[in-house]
Amino acid sequence: MDPIEKVQAQYQQVRREIADAAIACGRDSEDVMCLAVSKTADVDAIHAVIQLGQKDFAENRVQVALPKIQALASMHLGDITWHFIGPIQSNKTEDIAKHFSWVHSVDRMKVAERLSAQRSPSLPPLNICVQVKVENDPERQGVAFADIIHFCDQLSPLTNIKLRGLMCMPAASASEEEIHQAFAKTKQMLETLNQKGYHLDTLSMGMSGDYQIAIQEGSTMVRVGTAIFK
Ligand SMILES: *Cc1c(COP(=O)(O)O)cnc(C)c1O
């Protein structure tokens, strides 16, 4: 099969599986958004899924993303929404604030402050998810559960970013049971925040290997790369 047709078939398969997983647990298939993680994909592969209606793409490295974002913009394919999902270095926040609409991996105040300061007020606020650390591993990215409320409260004065929800990523070594628990705890945290007066609508959870579990546990946005673009 030609590589473009292969990507298109894989994309359609993923979309069907997301819808089926939602329906199987009594959810509306429209409630789970598919974020196509294009970090390993070239412009042609991205274009192939845009042709099938995909509008939301995620990248994890600024230097890799920018040429693709620019190339696709010059093709005038309609609105494409770019999501940043990778580790954030302070010296990259300006490019992220300029070229992306969402950032899923905010876990330090300094980064949040820079993103807000560097986001142009002429653009809509940058949508933010706080990345939650789901293991007690100090080496891992993310804000510990115990610190999430305080962290979110500190974001409120930052006017050019808009907190939308939480992101989590279980360790590659996690068992199925641990993955369920990590997603369930993250959902519980979102509910706790909403009980405190937040209006958060986004749980960014689930990748190629675990998006079915994430959907069962309430994910509203799955980040799928390999299953689409392998
Ligand atoms: C690469 C990546 C994904 C997608 O992972 P796949 O297993 O390829 O679907 C999701 N989230 C983040 C943060 C990533 O870096």
PDB file of N, CA, C and O and ligand atoms in Angstrom, residues 37 39 60 85 167 169 207-208 223-226, ligand 1:
ATOM      1  N   VAL A  37      -0.775  13.090  17.099  1.00  0.00           N
ATOM      2  CA  VAL A  37       0.591  13.452  17.500  1.00  0.00           C
ATOM      3  C   VAL A  37       1.509  13.225  16.302  1.00  0.00           C
ATOM      4  O   VAL A  37       1.849  12.096  15.953  1.00  0.00           O
ATOM      5  N   LYS A  39       4.626  14.217  15.744  1.00  0.00           N
ATOM      6  CA  LYS A  39       6.049  14.491  15.979  1.00  0.00           C
ATOM      7  C   LYS A  39       6.981  13.680  15.088  1.00  0.00           C
ATOM      8  O   LYS A  39       8.070  14.132  14.795  1.00  0.00           O
ATOM      9  N   ASN A  60       6.077  17.744  20.017  1.00  0.00           N
ATOM     10  CA  ASN A  60       6.775  17.824  21.305  1.00  0.00           C
ATOM     11  C   ASN A  60       8.132  18.511  21.233  1.00  0.00           C
ATOM     12  O   ASN A  60       8.813  18.620  22.246  1.00  0.00           O
ATOM     13  N   ILE A  85       3.073  19.419  23.381  1.00  0.00           N
ATOM     14  CA  ILE A  85       2.918  18.386  24.426  1.00  0.00           C
ATOM     15  C   ILE A  85       4.248  17.957  25.043  1.00  0.00           C
ATOM     16  O   ILE A  85       4.279  17.024  25.842  1.00  0.00           O
ATOM     17  N   MET A 167      -3.315  17.152  32.223  1.00  0.00           N
ATOM     18  CA  MET A 167      -2.730  16.133  31.338  1.00  0.00           C
ATOM     19  C   MET A 167      -1.963  15.149  32.204  1.00  0.00           C
ATOM     20  O   MET A 167      -1.379  15.554  33.208  1.00  0.00           O
ATOM     21  N   MET A 169       0.536  11.307  31.925  1.00  0.00           N
ATOM     22  CA  MET A 169       1.185  10.301  31.092  1.00  0.00           C
ATOM     23  C   MET A 169       1.801   9.243  32.010  1.00  0.00           C
ATOM     24  O   MET A 169       2.849   9.471  32.594  1.00  0.00           O
ATOM     25  N   MET A 207      -2.611   7.491  25.074  1.00  0.00           N
ATOM     26  CA  MET A 207      -1.746   7.485  23.905  1.00  0.00           C
ATOM     27  C   MET A 207      -2.066   6.206  23.120  1.00  0.00           C
ATOM     28  O   MET A 207      -3.014   5.503  23.444  1.00  0.00           O
ATOM     29  N   SER A 208      -1.255   5.903  22.103  1.00  0.00           N
ATOM     30  CA  SER A 208      -1.587   4.740  21.267  1.00  0.00           C
ATOM     31  C   SER A 208      -1.822   3.471  22.077  1.00  0.00           C
ATOM     32  O   SER A 208      -2.721   2.695  21.768  1.00  0.00           O
ATOM     33  N   ARG A 223      -4.114  11.521  22.846  1.00  0.00           N
ATOM     34  CA  ARG A 223      -2.974  11.992  22.050  1.00  0.00           C
ATOM     35  C   ARG A 223      -2.358  10.786  21.343  1.00  0.00           C
ATOM     36  O   ARG A 223      -1.584  10.042  21.932  1.00  0.00           O
ATOM     37  N   VAL A 224      -2.709  10.600  20.090  1.00  0.00           N
ATOM     38  CA  VAL A 224      -2.333   9.367  19.397  1.00  0.00           C
ATOM     39  C   VAL A 224      -1.328   9.650  18.285  1.00  0.00           C
ATOM     40  O   VAL A 224      -1.618  10.398  17.351  1.00  0.00           O
ATOM     41  N   GLY A 225      -0.150   9.055  18.422  1.00  0.00           N
ATOM     42  CA  GLY A 225       0.888   9.217  17.404  1.00  0.00           C
ATOM     43  C   GLY A 225       1.123   7.953  16.614  1.00  0.00           C
ATOM     44  O   GLY A 225       0.700   7.803  15.463  1.00  0.00           O
ATOM     45  N   THR A 226       1.803   6.989  17.255  1.00  0.00           N
ATOM     46  CA  THR A 226       2.235   5.770  16.584  1.00  0.00           C
ATOM     47  C   THR A 226       1.106   5.060  15.837  1.00  0.00           C
ATOM     48  O   THR A 226       1.302   4.606  14.705  1.00  0.00           O
TER      49      THR A 226
HETATM   50  C1  LIG B   1       4.701  10.968  21.640  1.00  0.00           C
HETATM   51  C2  LIG B   1       3.683  11.391  22.625  1.00  0.00           C
HETATM   52  C3  LIG B   1       2.376  10.896  22.543  1.00  0.00           C
HETATM   53  C4  LIG B   1       1.926   9.895  21.510  1.00  0.00           C
HETATM   54  O1  LIG B   1       2.458   8.645  21.815  1.00  0.00           O
HETATM   55  P1  LIG B   1       2.131   7.344  20.913  1.00  0.00           P
HETATM   56  O2  LIG B   1       2.450   6.210  21.807  1.00  0.00           O
HETATM   57  O3  LIG B   1       3.032   7.447  19.724  1.00  0.00           O
HETATM   58  O4  LIG B   1       0.704   7.421  20.542  1.00  0.00           O
HETATM   59  C5  LIG B   1       1.455  11.354  23.473  1.00  0.00           C
HETATM   60  N1  LIG B   1       1.788  12.243  24.423  1.00  0.00           N
HETATM   61  C6  LIG B   1       3.034  12.737  24.533  1.00  0.00           C
HETATM   62  C7  LIG B   1       3.330  13.720  25.619  1.00  0.00           C
HETATM   63  C8  LIG B   1       4.018  12.322  23.636  1.00  0.00           C
HETATM   64  O5  LIG B   1       5.259  12.822  23.758  1.00  0.00           O
END
